[in-house]
mmCIF file of C-alpha atoms in Angstrom:
data_model
loop_
_atom_site.group_PDB
_atom_site.id
_atom_site.type_symbol
_atom_site.label_atom_id
_atom_site.label_comp_id
_atom_site.label_asym_id
_atom_site.label_seq_id
_atom_site.Cartn_x
_atom_site.Cartn_y
_atom_site.Cartn_z
ATOM 1 C CA MET A 140 112.681 125.474 154.446
ATOM 2 C CA LYS A 141 113.622 121.973 153.384
ATOM 3 C CA LEU A 142 112.060 120.539 150.285
ATOM 4 C CA SER A 143 111.067 117.362 152.107
ATOM 5 C CA LEU A 144 108.687 119.401 154.234
ATOM 6 C CA LEU A 145 106.746 120.624 151.228
ATOM 7 C CA LEU A 146 107.066 117.458 149.184
ATOM 8 C CA PRO A 147 103.831 115.792 150.363
ATOM 9 C CA LEU A 148 101.887 118.945 149.594
ATOM 10 C CA ALA A 149 103.518 119.287 146.180
ATOM 11 C CA LEU A 150 102.695 115.645 145.418
ATOM 12 C CA VAL A 151 99.075 116.128 146.391
ATOM 13 C CA LEU A 152 98.674 119.255 144.288
ATOM 14 C CA ALA A 153 100.267 117.506 141.301
ATOM 15 C CA ALA A 154 97.923 114.551 141.718
ATOM 16 C CA ALA A 155 94.943 116.914 142.035
ATOM 17 C CA GLY A 156 95.919 118.615 138.781
ATOM 18 C CA GLY A 157 96.372 115.261 137.062
ATOM 19 C CA LEU A 158 93.025 113.950 138.255
ATOM 20 C CA GLY A 159 91.390 117.149 137.037
ATOM 21 C CA LEU A 160 92.748 116.526 133.547
ATOM 22 C CA VAL A 161 91.332 113.007 133.319
ATOM 23 C CA GLN A 162 88.164 113.441 135.398
ATOM 24 C CA HIS A 163 85.843 113.438 132.391
ATOM 25 C CA ARG A 164 87.231 110.087 131.288
ATOM 26 C CA LEU A 165 86.862 108.431 134.682
ATOM 27 C CA ARG A 166 83.803 106.676 135.943
ATOM 28 C CA PRO A 167 82.102 109.143 138.294
ATOM 29 C CA ARG A 168 82.246 106.717 141.209
ATOM 30 C CA ILE A 169 86.010 106.263 140.851
ATOM 31 C CA ALA A 170 86.534 109.979 140.284
ATOM 32 C CA ALA A 171 84.643 110.779 143.480
ATOM 33 C CA TRP A 172 86.704 108.335 145.556
ATOM 34 C CA ALA A 173 90.057 109.362 144.048
ATOM 35 C CA LEU A 174 89.384 113.105 144.315
ATOM 36 C CA THR A 175 88.156 112.816 147.895
ATOM 37 C CA GLY A 176 91.158 110.660 148.840
ATOM 38 C CA VAL A 177 93.590 113.172 147.377
ATOM 39 C CA ALA A 178 91.768 116.061 149.088
ATOM 40 C CA VAL A 179 92.004 114.355 152.474
ATOM 41 C CA ALA A 180 95.690 113.513 151.883
ATOM 42 C CA GLY A 181 96.212 117.170 150.970
ATOM 43 C CA ALA A 182 94.614 118.358 154.177
ATOM 44 C CA ALA A 183 96.794 115.963 156.183
ATOM 45 C CA ALA A 184 99.942 117.141 154.388
ATOM 46 C CA ALA A 185 98.990 120.783 154.929
ATOM 47 C CA THR A 186 98.349 120.147 158.620
ATOM 48 C CA SER A 187 101.744 118.544 159.010
ATOM 49 C CA VAL A 188 103.417 121.531 157.327
ATOM 50 C CA LEU A 189 101.480 123.826 159.652
ATOM 51 C CA LEU A 190 102.594 121.844 162.727
ATOM 52 C CA THR A 191 106.227 121.886 161.619
ATOM 53 C CA MET A 192 106.025 125.636 161.088
ATOM 54 C CA ALA A 193 104.578 126.049 164.570
ATOM 55 C CA PHE A 194 107.408 123.987 166.084
ATOM 56 C CA ALA A 195 110.013 125.883 164.070
ATOM 57 C CA PHE A 196 108.559 129.136 165.361
ATOM 58 C CA VAL A 197 108.742 127.963 168.978
ATOM 59 C CA HIS A 198 112.293 126.810 168.334
ATOM 60 C CA GLY A 199 113.257 130.171 166.884
ATOM 61 C CA VAL A 200 111.851 132.264 169.743
ATOM 62 C CA PRO A 201 114.977 133.169 171.795
ATOM 63 C CA TRP A 202 113.615 132.522 175.306
ATOM 64 C CA PHE A 203 112.671 128.944 174.509
ATOM 65 C CA GLY A 204 116.386 128.230 174.154
ATOM 66 C CA HIS A 205 116.128 126.361 170.853
ATOM 67 C CA ARG A 206 114.477 123.289 172.346
ATOM 68 C CA MET A 207 112.861 122.003 169.183
ATOM 69 C CA LEU A 208 116.159 120.912 167.676
ATOM 70 C CA TRP A 209 114.640 118.260 165.457
ATOM 71 C CA CYS A 210 112.864 120.681 163.204
ATOM 72 C CA VAL A 211 116.034 122.587 162.392
ATOM 73 C CA HIS A 212 116.444 119.714 160.007
ATOM 74 C CA LEU A 213 113.292 120.868 158.200
ATOM 75 C CA THR A 214 113.191 124.581 158.725
ATOM 76 C CA SER A 215 115.274 127.012 160.688
ATOM 77 C CA THR A 216 114.746 130.718 161.113
ATOM 78 C CA ALA A 217 116.193 133.559 163.109
ATOM 79 C CA GLY A 218 115.260 137.129 163.963
ATOM 80 C CA VAL A 219 112.542 138.770 161.912
ATOM 81 C CA ALA A 220 111.943 135.583 159.927
ATOM 82 C CA THR A 221 110.897 133.822 163.130
ATOM 83 C CA TRP A 222 108.224 136.388 163.851
ATOM 84 C CA ALA A 223 107.048 136.331 160.251
ATOM 85 C CA LEU A 224 106.784 132.572 160.529
ATOM 86 C CA GLY A 225 104.823 132.987 163.768
ATOM 87 C CA ALA A 226 102.408 135.424 162.141
ATOM 88 C CA VAL A 227 101.796 133.171 159.143
ATOM 89 C CA THR A 228 101.364 130.112 161.344
ATOM 90 C CA THR A 229 98.909 131.868 163.648
ATOM 91 C CA GLY A 230 96.920 133.385 160.787
ATOM 92 C CA TRP A 231 96.666 130.072 158.980
ATOM 93 C CA SER A 232 95.629 128.175 162.129
ATOM 94 C CA VAL A 233 92.961 130.689 163.071
ATOM 95 C CA MET A 234 91.566 130.709 159.541
ATOM 96 C CA ALA A 235 91.473 126.909 159.415
ATOM 97 C CA VAL A 236 89.788 126.547 162.800
ATOM 98 C CA VAL A 237 87.158 129.202 162.026
ATOM 99 C CA ARG A 238 86.366 127.765 158.612
ATOM 100 C CA VAL A 239 86.201 124.163 159.808
ATOM 101 C CA ARG A 240 83.925 125.047 162.709
ATOM 102 C CA ARG A 241 81.594 127.027 160.466
ATOM 103 C CA ARG A 242 81.469 124.192 157.946
ATOM 104 C CA ARG A 243 80.769 121.582 160.585
ATOM 105 C CA SER A 244 77.929 123.547 162.134
ATOM 106 C CA ALA A 245 76.353 124.126 158.708
ATOM 107 C CA TYR A 246 76.647 120.417 157.979
ATOM 108 C CA ARG A 247 75.090 119.509 161.322
ATOM 109 C CA ALA A 248 72.182 121.870 160.651
ATOM 110 C CA LEU A 249 71.680 120.300 157.252
ATOM 111 C CA ARG A 250 71.707 116.776 158.664
ATOM 112 C CA ALA A 251 69.245 117.827 161.360
ATOM 113 C CA ALA A 252 66.915 119.115 158.641
ATOM 114 C CA GLY A 253 67.347 115.828 156.798
ATOM 115 C CA ALA A 254 66.518 113.784 159.873
ATOM 116 C CA GLN A 255 63.095 115.287 160.446
ATOM 117 C CA GLY A 256 60.023 115.365 158.286
ATOM 118 C CA PRO A 257 58.914 113.035 155.535
ATOM 119 C CA GLU A 258 61.477 111.228 153.405
ATOM 120 C CA VAL A 259 60.007 112.741 150.290
ATOM 121 C CA GLU A 260 58.483 116.155 150.590
ATOM 122 C CA ILE A 261 56.605 117.962 147.857
ATOM 123 C CA VAL A 262 56.548 121.669 148.600
ATOM 124 C CA ALA A 263 53.427 123.397 147.283
ATOM 125 C CA LYS A 264 54.915 126.865 147.010
ATOM 126 C CA GLY A 265 57.939 128.443 145.465
ATOM 127 C CA ALA A 266 60.133 128.359 142.378
ATOM 128 C CA PRO A 267 61.171 125.105 140.678
ATOM 129 C CA THR A 268 63.722 123.354 142.838
ATOM 130 C CA ALA A 269 64.790 119.892 143.934
ATOM 131 C CA PHE A 270 67.421 118.801 146.397
ATOM 132 C CA SER A 271 68.265 116.213 149.001
ATOM 133 C CA LEU A 272 69.142 116.690 152.636
ATOM 134 C CA PRO A 273 71.671 114.249 154.078
ATOM 135 C CA GLY A 274 71.211 112.351 157.322
ATOM 136 C CA ARG A 275 69.159 109.413 158.447
ATOM 137 C CA PRO A 276 67.042 108.572 156.620
ATOM 138 C CA GLY A 277 67.654 111.704 154.598
ATOM 139 C CA ARG A 278 65.088 113.710 152.790
ATOM 140 C CA ILE A 279 64.233 114.588 149.207
ATOM 141 C CA VAL A 280 62.534 117.928 148.716
ATOM 142 C CA VAL A 281 60.908 118.830 145.415
ATOM 143 C CA SER A 282 58.670 121.770 144.625
ATOM 144 C CA GLU A 283 55.397 121.232 142.809
ATOM 145 C CA SER A 284 56.487 123.781 140.232
ATOM 146 C CA MET A 285 59.502 121.608 139.382
ATOM 147 C CA LEU A 286 57.388 118.478 138.960
ATOM 148 C CA ALA A 287 54.971 120.416 136.761
ATOM 149 C CA CYS A 288 57.833 121.161 134.324
ATOM 150 C CA LEU A 289 58.802 117.514 133.871
ATOM 151 C CA PRO A 290 57.021 114.680 132.037
ATOM 152 C CA ARG A 291 56.427 111.631 134.226
ATOM 153 C CA ALA A 292 59.457 109.653 132.988
ATOM 154 C CA GLU A 293 61.723 112.617 133.726
ATOM 155 C CA GLN A 294 60.267 113.001 137.211
ATOM 156 C CA ALA A 295 61.475 109.440 137.828
ATOM 157 C CA VAL A 296 64.980 110.542 136.793
ATOM 158 C CA LEU A 297 64.888 113.335 139.331
ATOM 159 C CA PHE A 298 63.865 111.055 142.202
ATOM 160 C CA ALA A 299 66.344 108.319 141.208
ATOM 161 C CA HIS A 300 69.106 110.941 141.091
ATOM 162 C CA GLU A 301 68.372 112.264 144.576
ATOM 163 C CA LEU A 302 67.943 108.719 145.954
ATOM 164 C CA SER A 303 71.400 107.873 144.641
ATOM 165 C CA HIS A 304 72.831 110.853 146.564
ATOM 166 C CA LEU A 305 71.223 109.600 149.756
ATOM 167 C CA SER A 306 71.936 105.890 149.428
ATOM 168 C CA HIS A 307 75.594 106.347 148.467
ATOM 169 C CA ARG A 308 76.070 109.017 151.142
ATOM 170 C CA HIS A 309 77.457 111.556 148.687
ATOM 171 C CA ASP A 310 77.225 114.222 151.373
ATOM 172 C CA ARG A 311 80.191 112.583 153.115
ATOM 173 C CA PHE A 312 82.416 112.890 150.045
ATOM 174 C CA ILE A 313 81.436 116.528 149.614
ATOM 175 C CA HIS A 314 81.822 117.328 153.295
ATOM 176 C CA ALA A 315 85.258 115.678 153.523
ATOM 177 C CA ALA A 316 86.524 117.607 150.500
ATOM 178 C CA ASP A 317 84.983 120.841 151.785
ATOM 179 C CA LEU A 318 86.712 120.407 155.144
ATOM 180 C CA ALA A 319 90.006 119.734 153.367
ATOM 181 C CA SER A 320 89.636 122.984 151.438
ATOM 182 C CA ASP A 321 88.820 124.805 154.680
ATOM 183 C CA VAL A 322 92.162 123.689 156.109
ATOM 184 C CA PHE A 323 94.073 124.399 152.901
ATOM 185 C CA PRO A 324 92.222 126.749 150.509
ATOM 186 C CA LEU A 325 94.295 125.679 147.492
ATOM 187 C CA LEU A 326 92.251 122.464 147.578
ATOM 188 C CA ALA A 327 89.001 124.333 146.822
ATOM 189 C CA PRO A 328 88.957 123.328 143.114
ATOM 190 C CA LEU A 329 89.182 119.719 144.285
ATOM 191 C CA ALA A 330 86.045 120.202 146.391
ATOM 192 C CA SER A 331 84.178 121.508 143.323
ATOM 193 C CA ARG A 332 85.360 118.490 141.365
ATOM 194 C CA VAL A 333 84.131 116.125 144.087
ATOM 195 C CA ARG A 334 80.736 117.839 143.975
ATOM 196 C CA TYR A 335 80.594 117.422 140.207
ATOM 197 C CA ALA A 336 81.688 113.766 140.441
ATOM 198 C CA THR A 337 78.826 112.990 142.843
ATOM 199 C CA GLU A 338 76.336 114.687 140.484
ATOM 200 C CA ARG A 339 77.612 112.572 137.607
ATOM 201 C CA TRP A 340 77.491 109.453 139.788
ATOM 202 C CA ALA A 341 73.839 110.159 140.643
ATOM 203 C CA ASP A 342 73.079 110.905 136.959
ATOM 204 C CA GLU A 343 74.500 107.533 135.904
ATOM 205 C CA ASP A 344 72.465 105.752 138.594
ATOM 206 C CA ALA A 345 69.327 107.597 137.490
ATOM 207 C CA ALA A 346 69.918 106.751 133.818
ATOM 208 C CA GLU A 347 70.301 103.114 134.765
ATOM 209 C CA ALA A 348 67.145 103.230 136.912
ATOM 210 C CA VAL A 349 64.947 104.524 134.076
ATOM 211 C CA GLY A 350 66.860 102.523 131.469
ATOM 212 C CA ASP A 351 67.210 105.420 129.044
ATOM 213 C CA ARG A 352 70.153 107.827 128.968
ATOM 214 C CA ALA A 353 68.375 110.273 126.630
ATOM 215 C CA ILE A 354 65.462 110.670 129.054
ATOM 216 C CA ALA A 355 67.926 111.238 131.905
ATOM 217 C CA ALA A 356 69.758 113.872 129.832
ATOM 218 C CA ARG A 357 66.510 115.657 128.975
ATOM 219 C CA ALA A 358 65.366 115.621 132.608
ATOM 220 C CA VAL A 359 68.563 117.329 133.762
ATOM 221 C CA ALA A 360 68.399 119.876 130.924
ATOM 222 C CA ARG A 361 64.715 120.673 131.414
ATOM 223 C CA ALA A 362 65.024 121.012 135.189
ATOM 224 C CA ALA A 363 68.002 123.344 134.852
ATOM 225 C CA LEU A 364 66.155 125.546 132.350
ATOM 226 C CA ALA A 365 63.018 125.622 134.518
ATOM 227 C CA GLN A 366 65.072 126.688 137.514
ATOM 228 C CA ASN A 367 66.930 129.235 135.429
ATOM 229 C CA ASP A 368 63.731 130.770 134.013
ATOM 230 C CA ALA A 369 62.376 131.291 137.528
ATOM 231 C CA GLY A 370 65.447 133.269 138.544
ATOM 232 C CA PRO A 371 68.924 132.918 137.070
ATOM 233 C CA ARG A 372 71.546 131.973 139.590
ATOM 234 C CA LEU A 373 75.213 131.420 139.134
ATOM 235 C CA GLY A 374 76.558 127.909 139.418
ATOM 236 C CA LEU A 375 78.684 127.011 142.409
ATOM 237 C CA GLY A 376 81.189 124.855 140.588
ATOM 238 C CA LEU A 377 84.079 125.597 138.296
ATOM 239 C CA ALA A 378 83.483 126.401 134.652
ATOM 240 C CA GLY A 379 83.270 123.186 132.658
ATOM 241 C CA LEU A 380 81.821 121.248 135.590
ATOM 242 C CA GLY A 381 78.200 122.244 135.199
ATOM 243 C CA VAL A 382 74.807 121.061 134.037
ATOM 244 C CA LEU A 383 75.760 121.263 130.345
ATOM 245 C CA GLN A 384 78.658 118.843 130.852
ATOM 246 C CA ARG A 385 76.377 116.470 132.749
ATOM 247 C CA VAL A 386 73.829 116.493 129.915
ATOM 248 C CA GLU A 387 76.549 115.950 127.315
ATOM 249 C CA ALA A 388 78.029 113.080 129.316
ATOM 250 C CA LEU A 389 74.629 111.391 129.496
ATOM 251 C CA MET A 390 74.079 111.792 125.762
ATOM 252 C CA ALA A 391 77.566 110.542 124.940
ATOM 253 C CA GLY A 392 76.607 106.964 125.804
ATOM 254 C CA PRO A 393 77.356 104.625 128.679
ATOM 255 C CA PRO A 394 80.832 104.266 130.143
ATOM 256 C CA SER A 395 82.559 101.354 128.455
ATOM 257 C CA GLY A 396 82.581 97.951 130.149
ATOM 258 C CA ARG A 397 86.327 97.580 130.500
ATOM 259 C CA ILE A 398 88.280 99.672 132.930
ATOM 260 C CA PRO A 399 89.895 102.500 130.977
ATOM 261 C CA ALA A 400 93.623 103.114 131.336
ATOM 262 C CA ALA A 401 92.895 106.550 132.766
ATOM 263 C CA THR A 402 91.101 104.937 135.689
ATOM 264 C CA LEU A 403 94.026 102.672 136.461
ATOM 265 C CA VAL A 404 96.478 105.543 136.262
ATOM 266 C CA ALA A 405 94.292 107.767 138.416
ATOM 267 C CA THR A 406 93.720 105.128 141.058
ATOM 268 C CA ALA A 407 97.397 104.184 141.176
ATOM 269 C CA THR A 408 98.496 107.815 141.346
ATOM 270 C CA SER A 409 96.109 108.635 144.158
ATOM 271 C CA ALA A 410 97.144 105.557 146.104
ATOM 272 C CA ILE A 411 100.842 106.362 145.672
ATOM 273 C CA VAL A 412 100.331 109.988 146.668
ATOM 274 C CA VAL A 413 98.357 109.064 149.765
ATOM 275 C CA ALA A 414 100.957 106.447 150.733
ATOM 276 C CA ALA A 415 103.951 108.689 150.010
ATOM 277 C CA SER A 416 102.625 111.700 151.851
ATOM 278 C CA SER A 417 101.614 109.670 154.882
ATOM 279 C CA THR A 418 105.035 107.971 154.965
ATOM 280 C CA LEU A 419 106.763 111.347 154.960
ATOM 281 C CA GLN A 420 104.461 112.546 157.699
ATOM 282 C CA LEU A 421 105.163 109.428 159.749
ATOM 283 C CA HIS A 422 108.846 110.152 159.285
ATOM 284 C CA HIS A 423 108.332 113.677 160.623
ATOM 285 C CA LEU A 424 106.318 112.325 163.546
ATOM 286 C CA ALA A 425 109.062 109.820 164.337
ATOM 287 C CA MET A 426 111.535 112.689 164.462
ATOM 288 C CA VAL A 427 109.325 114.548 166.928
ATOM 289 C CA ALA A 428 109.030 111.436 169.101
ATOM 290 C CA GLN A 429 112.769 110.824 168.985
ATOM 291 C CA HIS A 430 113.483 114.368 169.998
ATOM 292 C CA VAL A 431 110.959 114.366 172.825
ATOM 293 C CA CYS A 432 112.393 111.087 174.154
ATOM 294 C CA ARG A 433 115.936 112.456 174.099
ATOM 295 C CA MET A 434 114.874 115.518 176.076
ATOM 296 C CA SER A 435 113.123 113.653 178.850
ATOM 297 C CA MET B 27 69.659 124.077 173.032
ATOM 298 C CA ALA B 28 68.108 120.668 173.679
ATOM 299 C CA ASP B 29 65.430 122.471 175.606
ATOM 300 C CA ARG B 30 64.590 124.722 172.684
ATOM 301 C CA ARG B 31 64.333 121.818 170.307
ATOM 302 C CA ALA B 32 62.045 119.984 172.710
ATOM 303 C CA THR B 33 59.747 123.013 172.845
ATOM 304 C CA GLY B 34 59.790 123.215 169.040
ATOM 305 C CA SER B 35 58.654 119.630 168.686
ATOM 306 C CA LEU B 36 55.930 120.160 171.306
ATOM 307 C CA GLU B 37 54.673 123.162 169.372
ATOM 308 C CA ARG B 38 54.639 120.972 166.314
ATOM 309 C CA ALA B 39 52.681 118.235 168.135
ATOM 310 C CA VAL B 40 50.123 120.762 169.385
ATOM 311 C CA LEU B 41 49.767 122.257 165.885
ATOM 312 C CA GLU B 42 49.176 118.795 164.468
ATOM 313 C CA ARG B 43 46.296 118.328 166.936
ATOM 314 C CA LEU B 44 44.799 121.642 165.850
ATOM 315 C CA TRP B 45 44.986 120.670 162.190
ATOM 316 C CA LEU B 46 42.749 117.717 163.088
ATOM 317 C CA ALA B 47 40.246 120.035 164.793
ATOM 318 C CA PRO B 48 39.075 122.562 162.211
ATOM 319 C CA GLU B 49 36.317 123.853 164.554
ATOM 320 C CA GLY B 50 38.963 124.691 167.162
ATOM 321 C CA ALA B 51 40.048 123.181 170.458
ATOM 322 C CA THR B 52 40.568 124.389 174.012
ATOM 323 C CA PRO B 53 43.812 123.708 175.899
ATOM 324 C CA GLY B 54 42.031 120.960 177.829
ATOM 325 C CA GLU B 55 40.904 119.247 174.617
ATOM 326 C CA VAL B 56 44.363 119.531 173.080
ATOM 327 C CA ARG B 57 45.902 118.098 176.237
ATOM 328 C CA ARG B 58 43.600 115.060 176.177
ATOM 329 C CA ALA B 59 44.292 114.466 172.474
ATOM 330 C CA LEU B 60 48.079 114.557 172.892
ATOM 331 C CA ASP B 61 49.912 111.286 173.419
ATOM 332 C CA GLU B 62 52.296 112.870 175.863
ATOM 333 C CA ASP B 63 51.355 113.478 179.465
ATOM 334 C CA LEU B 64 51.605 117.238 179.798
ATOM 335 C CA ALA B 65 50.481 119.688 182.446
ATOM 336 C CA TYR B 66 47.508 121.866 181.541
ATOM 337 C CA THR B 67 49.606 125.012 181.989
ATOM 338 C CA THR B 68 52.252 123.628 179.591
ATOM 339 C CA VAL B 69 49.697 123.148 176.851
ATOM 340 C CA MET B 70 48.217 126.566 177.566
ATOM 341 C CA THR B 71 51.647 128.176 177.361
ATOM 342 C CA ILE B 72 52.442 126.465 174.062
ATOM 343 C CA LEU B 73 49.099 127.560 172.597
ATOM 344 C CA ARG B 74 49.630 131.127 173.738
ATOM 345 C CA ARG B 75 53.096 131.138 172.185
ATOM 346 C CA LEU B 76 51.696 129.825 168.901
ATOM 347 C CA TRP B 77 49.102 132.570 169.021
ATOM 348 C CA GLN B 78 51.795 135.201 169.646
ATOM 349 C CA LYS B 79 53.708 133.851 166.649
ATOM 350 C CA GLY B 80 50.573 134.304 164.544
ATOM 351 C CA LEU B 81 50.290 130.600 163.735
ATOM 352 C CA VAL B 82 46.873 130.124 165.402
ATOM 353 C CA ASP B 83 43.688 132.127 165.965
ATOM 354 C CA ARG B 84 41.742 132.090 169.223
ATOM 355 C CA GLU B 85 38.273 133.030 170.441
ATOM 356 C CA LEU B 86 36.693 132.889 173.875
ATOM 357 C CA ARG B 87 34.552 129.800 174.339
ATOM 358 C CA GLY B 88 33.003 129.657 177.798
ATOM 359 C CA ARG B 89 35.783 130.355 180.248
ATOM 360 C CA ALA B 90 38.672 129.168 178.049
ATOM 361 C CA TYR B 91 40.021 130.166 174.661
ATOM 362 C CA ALA B 92 39.424 127.853 171.718
ATOM 363 C CA TYR B 93 42.351 127.792 169.287
ATOM 364 C CA THR B 94 42.277 127.129 165.541
ATOM 365 C CA ALA B 95 45.293 126.627 163.245
ATOM 366 C CA LYS B 96 45.920 129.426 160.754
ATOM 367 C CA THR B 97 48.674 127.744 158.749
ATOM 368 C CA SER B 98 48.495 124.456 156.956
ATOM 369 C CA GLU B 99 51.157 121.786 157.009
ATOM 370 C CA ALA B 100 52.361 122.856 153.562
ATOM 371 C CA ASP B 101 52.842 126.442 154.715
ATOM 372 C CA LEU B 102 54.882 125.268 157.654
ATOM 373 C CA ALA B 103 57.012 123.052 155.413
ATOM 374 C CA ALA B 104 57.638 125.996 153.115
ATOM 375 C CA THR B 105 58.805 128.121 156.055
ATOM 376 C CA GLY B 106 61.164 125.374 157.173
ATOM 377 C CA MET B 107 62.465 125.010 153.642
ATOM 378 C CA HIS B 108 63.055 128.718 153.456
ATOM 379 C CA ALA B 109 65.390 128.476 156.446
ATOM 380 C CA VAL B 110 67.246 125.593 154.831
ATOM 381 C CA PHE B 111 67.610 127.513 151.574
ATOM 382 C CA THR B 112 68.990 130.546 153.358
ATOM 383 C CA ALA B 113 71.498 128.450 155.281
ATOM 384 C CA ALA B 114 72.527 126.697 152.093
ATOM 385 C CA SER B 115 73.094 129.817 150.027
ATOM 386 C CA ASP B 116 74.873 131.527 152.902
ATOM 387 C CA ARG B 117 77.351 128.837 153.632
ATOM 388 C CA ARG B 118 77.634 126.700 150.537
ATOM 389 C CA ALA B 119 76.703 123.816 152.779
ATOM 390 C CA ALA B 120 76.914 120.271 151.481
ATOM 391 C CA LEU B 121 73.499 120.378 149.887
ATOM 392 C CA SER B 122 72.947 118.361 146.739
ATOM 393 C CA ARG B 123 70.711 120.166 144.318
ATOM 394 C CA PHE B 124 69.361 118.292 141.336
ATOM 395 C CA VAL B 125 70.605 121.046 139.025
ATOM 396 C CA ASP B 126 72.863 124.005 139.581
ATOM 397 C CA GLY B 127 72.788 127.490 138.045
ATOM 398 C CA LEU B 128 73.506 128.103 134.358
ATOM 399 C CA SER B 129 75.637 130.535 132.419
ATOM 400 C CA LYS B 130 74.048 132.312 129.435
ATOM 401 C CA ARG B 131 75.979 130.163 126.997
ATOM 402 C CA ASP B 132 75.096 126.910 128.763
ATOM 403 C CA GLU B 133 71.451 127.968 128.790
ATOM 404 C CA GLN B 134 71.403 128.423 125.014
ATOM 405 C CA ALA B 135 73.215 125.138 124.459
ATOM 406 C CA LEU B 136 70.699 123.283 126.634
ATOM 407 C CA ARG B 137 67.732 124.838 124.791
ATOM 408 C CA LYS B 138 69.225 123.674 121.518
ATOM 409 C CA ILE B 139 69.684 120.139 122.860
ATOM 410 C CA LEU B 140 66.086 119.982 124.121
ATOM 411 C CA ASP B 141 64.661 121.351 120.850
ATOM 412 C CA LYS B 142 66.573 118.731 118.915
ATOM 413 C CA THR B 143 65.668 115.734 121.095
ATOM 414 C CA ASP B 144 62.077 116.638 121.943
ATOM 415 C CA GLY B 145 61.047 116.961 118.280
#
């Protein structure tokens, strides 16, 4: 297999690793955009590799008479290797389709739940919890037991945080990154990072809304402990991307006014990666077109 | 699918009427109170289904049954929420919780932070 085939994917994974290293120094908003962009570029690169593999397989199958000449340039196989390639290609495609369909139906169900009922719903029963449901207009659900744990100023933090999720459409960032990781599972850590970036983004908005970072930090800490006391549950994210880090980030003081170098580097890197991988994919597409034209 | 959702929202509309009538209402009364123009048998069917689901009580009043709501709006919301929770934990759907779970170490660290700042 030619290196140029895997280059876009390698670039994306390198960028993802790099972004991961600097995420805590980026503004959450920029981190969310950059991480989501790289995840989507990764999914596109993975899809193009998958397509090339499929073509190479068809080319390698004897009774097709080696029609897909163009992809010999990228990958050529013979004998057992062809069938191995076919098996991998089929397995990967089936997995991707199943996972994407499942994700999309879950997302649709969630949006449907967010579209009905009051925009803010206080649930009388149940353990302390608070969450938002995406959609139009979206819905914030909080249990009475959660509100009872928080002083009034901290309740405002909670609502401002969830409102930020809804008004900035954070569900779209998360859903895009989730879909990318469904197509190419190596991108899963990126999806967790996107999730964390949107939480931080909402935390910063909430801190600004109440005008006091310490109150915002305490609200997040107290809510997490209340939820934990009612029934411990493991976090969904990666280690080091949890509630504790959010509280520490809020206590550490506001992000500085000037744009940090890390942000510039991250934005530039993501832009270059997205551009480079799409150029390579365009190149591959052009080769397909050329070949198809020559045949007809 | 669309049909099922339509029935669900009709059931909801009928329930809402019953919440406003604590002394109970007959299918005819519910039908008159509804904004939508529905056949008597439709309303009767919906009420019977609600009764079969255990959401309403009924007693004979004259020649028709009078129905009363057993569940409050909050109960119904909690049931709906339960379904959302289950879906969310099953599929890791794109649901934004205010706070996520904690590890033991994070829990202790957070308690320390709160003790220090609350003082």
